[in-house]
Short mmCIF file of C-alpha atoms and ligand atoms in Angstrom, two decimals:
data_model
loop_
_atom_site.label_atom_id
_atom_site.label_comp_id
_atom_site.label_asym_id
_atom_site.label_seq_id
_atom_site.Cartn_x
_atom_site.Cartn_y
_atom_site.Cartn_z
CA UNK A 1 0.17 0.02 0.07
CA UNK A 2 1.00 3.50 -0.61
CA UNK A 3 0.25 6.72 1.47
CA UNK A 4 -2.99 6.70 -0.51
CA UNK A 5 -4.15 3.55 0.33
CA UNK A 6 -3.62 2.35 -3.33
CA UNK A 7 -2.32 -1.29 -3.73
CA UNK A 8 1.16 -1.50 -5.23
CA UNK A 9 1.38 -3.40 -8.36
CA UNK A 10 4.18 -5.05 -10.60
CA UNK A 11 3.97 -1.82 -12.83
CA UNK A 12 5.35 0.14 -10.01
CA UNK A 13 9.08 1.10 -9.91
CA UNK A 14 10.29 0.49 -6.25
CA UNK A 15 13.44 2.59 -6.88
CA UNK A 16 13.20 6.32 -7.12
CA UNK A 17 15.95 6.83 -9.76
CA UNK A 18 18.91 5.21 -11.61
CA UNK A 19 17.12 1.57 -12.06
CA UNK A 20 13.91 -0.29 -12.27
CA UNK A 21 12.82 -2.88 -9.81
CA UNK A 22 9.32 -4.51 -10.02
CA UNK A 23 7.65 -6.49 -7.27
CA UNK A 24 5.00 -8.93 -8.37
CA UNK A 25 4.38 -10.50 -5.17
CA UNK A 26 3.32 -14.07 -5.10
CA UNK A 27 3.13 -15.61 -8.50
CA UNK A 28 2.40 -19.17 -7.44
CA UNK A 29 -0.30 -20.51 -4.74
CA UNK A 30 1.32 -21.20 -1.51
CA UNK A 31 0.79 -25.19 -2.08
CA UNK A 32 2.87 -24.85 -5.36
CA UNK A 33 5.38 -22.71 -3.91
CA UNK A 34 6.07 -25.19 -1.14
CA UNK A 35 5.90 -28.23 -3.42
CA UNK A 36 8.66 -26.49 -5.60
CA UNK A 37 10.61 -25.39 -2.43
CA UNK A 38 10.53 -29.29 -1.53
CA UNK A 39 11.49 -30.73 -5.08
CA UNK A 40 14.28 -28.06 -5.46
CA UNK A 41 15.56 -29.21 -1.98
CA UNK A 42 16.18 -32.67 -3.13
CA UNK A 43 16.82 -32.22 -7.05
CA UNK A 44 19.41 -29.47 -7.30
CA UNK A 45 23.17 -30.27 -6.66
CA UNK A 46 23.54 -27.90 -3.80
CA UNK A 47 27.19 -27.26 -3.18
CA UNK A 48 28.97 -24.91 -0.55
CA UNK A 49 30.22 -22.05 -2.04
CA UNK A 50 34.12 -21.65 -2.16
CA UNK A 51 35.57 -18.20 -2.64
CA UNK A 52 38.86 -16.71 -1.99
CA UNK A 53 38.48 -13.42 -0.35
CA UNK A 54 41.66 -11.32 0.51
CA UNK A 55 43.61 -14.25 -0.17
CA UNK A 56 41.82 -16.39 2.25
CA UNK A 57 39.87 -19.86 1.10
CA UNK A 58 36.34 -19.35 2.45
CA UNK A 59 33.65 -21.95 2.74
CA UNK A 60 30.40 -20.37 2.66
CA UNK A 61 27.40 -21.65 4.99
CA UNK A 62 24.84 -21.10 2.34
CA UNK A 63 24.73 -23.53 -0.55
CA UNK A 64 24.47 -22.71 -4.21
CA UNK A 65 24.02 -24.00 -7.65
CA UNK A 66 24.33 -22.98 -11.25
CA UNK A 67 22.18 -24.08 -14.21
CA UNK A 68 21.84 -23.17 -17.90
CA UNK A 69 21.31 -24.02 -21.59
CA UNK A 70 24.99 -24.34 -22.08
CA UNK A 71 28.00 -25.03 -19.94
CA UNK A 72 28.23 -21.34 -18.74
CA UNK A 73 31.22 -20.32 -16.99
CA UNK A 74 30.26 -18.13 -13.81
CA UNK A 75 33.07 -16.55 -11.97
CA UNK A 76 33.01 -14.60 -9.00
CA UNK A 77 35.37 -14.22 -6.03
CA UNK A 78 38.02 -16.10 -7.93
CA UNK A 79 35.98 -19.46 -8.24
CA UNK A 80 34.43 -20.80 -11.63
CA UNK A 81 31.27 -23.06 -11.78
CA UNK A 82 30.11 -24.50 -14.93
CA UNK A 83 26.36 -24.52 -15.51
CA UNK A 84 24.57 -27.78 -15.27
CA UNK A 85 21.77 -28.82 -17.28
CA UNK A 86 17.99 -27.58 -16.66
CA UNK A 87 16.21 -29.85 -14.48
CA UNK A 88 12.37 -30.38 -14.92
CA UNK A 89 11.18 -27.97 -12.19
CA UNK A 90 13.75 -25.29 -13.08
CA UNK A 91 12.32 -25.23 -16.71
CA UNK A 92 8.79 -25.05 -15.48
CA UNK A 93 9.72 -21.93 -13.24
CA UNK A 94 11.68 -20.51 -16.24
CA UNK A 95 8.90 -20.68 -18.57
CA UNK A 96 6.54 -19.08 -16.10
CA UNK A 97 8.74 -16.16 -15.34
CA UNK A 98 9.63 -15.87 -19.02
CA UNK A 99 5.72 -15.24 -19.54
CA UNK A 100 5.30 -12.90 -16.82
CA UNK A 101 8.56 -10.87 -17.57
CA UNK A 102 8.38 -10.94 -21.53
CA UNK A 103 12.07 -11.96 -21.27
CA UNK A 104 14.12 -14.87 -22.27
CA UNK A 105 16.71 -16.38 -19.75
CA UNK A 106 19.55 -18.70 -20.25
CA UNK A 107 20.50 -19.46 -16.88
CA UNK A 108 19.72 -19.63 -13.22
CA UNK A 109 21.98 -19.03 -10.02
CA UNK A 110 20.22 -20.70 -7.02
CA UNK A 111 21.15 -20.04 -3.43
CA UNK A 112 19.79 -22.05 -0.28
CA UNK A 113 19.99 -20.06 3.02
CA UNK A 114 19.48 -22.88 5.83
CA UNK A 115 18.23 -20.10 8.14
CA UNK A 116 18.31 -16.24 8.93
CA UNK A 117 22.12 -16.45 9.98
CA UNK A 118 22.91 -16.82 6.32
CA UNK A 119 22.56 -14.09 3.95
CA UNK A 120 24.22 -12.28 1.10
CA UNK A 121 26.27 -9.01 1.72
CA UNK A 122 25.86 -5.80 -0.41
CA UNK A 123 26.89 -6.36 -3.82
CA UNK A 124 25.59 -5.92 -7.65
CA UNK A 125 25.40 -8.27 -10.36
CA UNK A 126 27.31 -6.47 -12.62
CA UNK A 127 29.75 -9.21 -13.97
CA UNK A 128 30.81 -8.62 -17.60
CA UNK A 129 29.24 -11.88 -18.76
CA UNK A 130 25.84 -10.38 -18.09
CA UNK A 131 26.20 -7.40 -20.11
CA UNK A 132 24.74 -3.83 -19.48
CA UNK A 133 21.22 -3.19 -18.42
CA UNK A 134 20.72 -6.95 -17.92
CA UNK A 135 17.51 -8.22 -16.50
CA UNK A 136 17.44 -10.36 -13.43
CA UNK A 137 14.38 -12.30 -12.33
CA UNK A 138 14.49 -13.28 -8.52
CA UNK A 139 12.21 -16.13 -7.36
CA UNK A 140 11.79 -16.93 -3.42
CA UNK A 141 10.49 -19.92 -1.92
CA UNK A 142 10.40 -20.82 1.90
CA UNK A 143 10.90 -18.46 4.36
CA UNK A 144 10.17 -14.72 4.01
CA UNK A 145 13.20 -12.55 4.15
CA UNK A 146 13.83 -8.92 4.12
CA UNK A 147 15.82 -7.48 0.69
CA UNK A 148 17.76 -4.42 0.30
CA UNK A 149 18.70 -2.03 -1.96
CA UNK A 150 21.62 0.90 -1.48
CA UNK A 151 22.38 3.61 -4.15
CA UNK A 152 26.03 3.58 -4.91
CA UNK A 153 26.37 7.26 -4.69
CA UNK A 154 23.61 8.80 -2.59
CA UNK A 155 23.40 5.94 -0.24
CA UNK A 156 19.74 5.83 -0.22
CA UNK A 157 18.01 2.53 0.79
CA UNK A 158 14.63 0.56 0.09
CA UNK A 159 13.76 -2.41 1.66
CA UNK A 160 11.01 -4.91 0.70
CA UNK A 161 10.03 -8.33 2.09
CA UNK A 162 10.36 -11.24 -0.32
CA UNK A 163 7.29 -13.51 0.03
CA UNK A 164 7.15 -17.25 -0.52
CA UNK A 165 6.32 -17.66 -4.21
CA UNK A 166 7.16 -14.12 -5.16
CA UNK A 167 8.89 -12.55 -8.11
CA UNK A 168 11.14 -9.63 -8.29
CA UNK A 169 12.59 -8.20 -11.52
CA UNK A 170 15.70 -5.94 -11.38
CA UNK A 171 16.10 -4.00 -14.82
CA UNK A 172 17.54 -0.97 -16.38
CA UNK A 173 20.49 0.51 -14.99
CA UNK A 174 19.75 -1.09 -11.27
CA UNK A 175 23.05 -3.26 -11.24
CA UNK A 176 25.17 -0.24 -12.33
CA UNK A 177 23.91 2.21 -9.80
CA UNK A 178 22.53 0.15 -7.06
CA UNK A 179 23.71 -2.52 -4.51
CA UNK A 180 21.56 -5.25 -3.00
CA UNK A 181 21.78 -7.66 0.05
CA UNK A 182 19.93 -10.21 1.79
CA UNK A 183 20.25 -8.79 5.60
CA UNK A 184 21.00 -11.64 8.21
CA UNK A 185 18.32 -12.10 10.89
CA UNK A 186 18.39 -14.14 14.05
CA UNK A 187 14.36 -14.12 13.97
CA UNK A 188 14.34 -16.47 11.05
CA UNK A 189 14.98 -20.11 11.77
CA UNK A 190 13.52 -21.70 8.47
CA UNK A 191 15.06 -22.08 5.01
CA UNK A 192 14.70 -20.26 2.20
CA UNK A 193 15.65 -20.92 -1.35
CA UNK A 194 16.28 -18.11 -4.07
CA UNK A 195 16.59 -18.51 -7.93
CA UNK A 196 18.02 -15.71 -9.99
CA UNK A 197 17.17 -16.34 -13.61
CA UNK A 198 19.65 -14.36 -15.90
CA UNK A 199 20.82 -13.77 -19.36
CA UNK A 200 24.51 -14.60 -19.87
CA UNK A 201 25.77 -12.89 -23.30
CA UNK A 202 27.54 -15.16 -25.73
CA UNK A 203 30.81 -16.56 -24.18
O1 LIG B 1 18.77 -14.62 -1.94
C1 LIG B 1 18.35 -13.39 -2.76
O2 LIG B 1 17.19 -12.82 -2.82
C2 LIG B 1 19.33 -12.51 -3.58
C3 LIG B 1 20.44 -13.59 -4.05
C4 LIG B 1 21.39 -12.44 -4.93
O3 LIG B 1 21.39 -11.34 -4.85
C5 LIG B 1 22.38 -13.23 -5.97
O4 LIG B 1 22.33 -14.35 -6.28
O5 LIG B 1 23.06 -12.43 -6.57
FE1 LIG B 2 22.60 -10.50 -6.49
#
């Protein structure tokens, strides 16, 4: 709801300037969202992420996985992953998201946060392989979590709750001008899965 009692819709831009973020709210009924959550828990090849940060070998508590049309390579924090072939559930979700966003995606990064002690620090998804003004579609399953944006220059921040079964689109110059994060919270004791559908420009 805004100040005037009007309901927010997917057309509203959550960012005041320098980028576009659309929140669709739940796009799956609760029972379907829960079934996808359970299916993805067992069918995805979850692995603890390894990273080299300040020369130190780190193994994250959070688990991750990388899928795509081809064996796309995904590199961050000095480690590289090769995309695995789509599973049945991922293809179904990809088709649904493509219909709602009028956008084609060729890859998906998944994250599994076991509870609120796991999160993701401020970053932008501005890897060269995504190209400029890339569109990222983020689907959330499981625990509801807070998600925040911070402008790189003005430091303005915007937060929202990502509900289970919901869709969030980040587009335009969002990744150039804004950071985003999934803050940790001691109150959250149940797991969450996040899928970010992406488009890798040809490698
Ligand atoms: O878990 C989330 O909602 C965000 C994940 C994210 O920012 C990413 O995978 O780049
Ligand atoms: Fe991100």
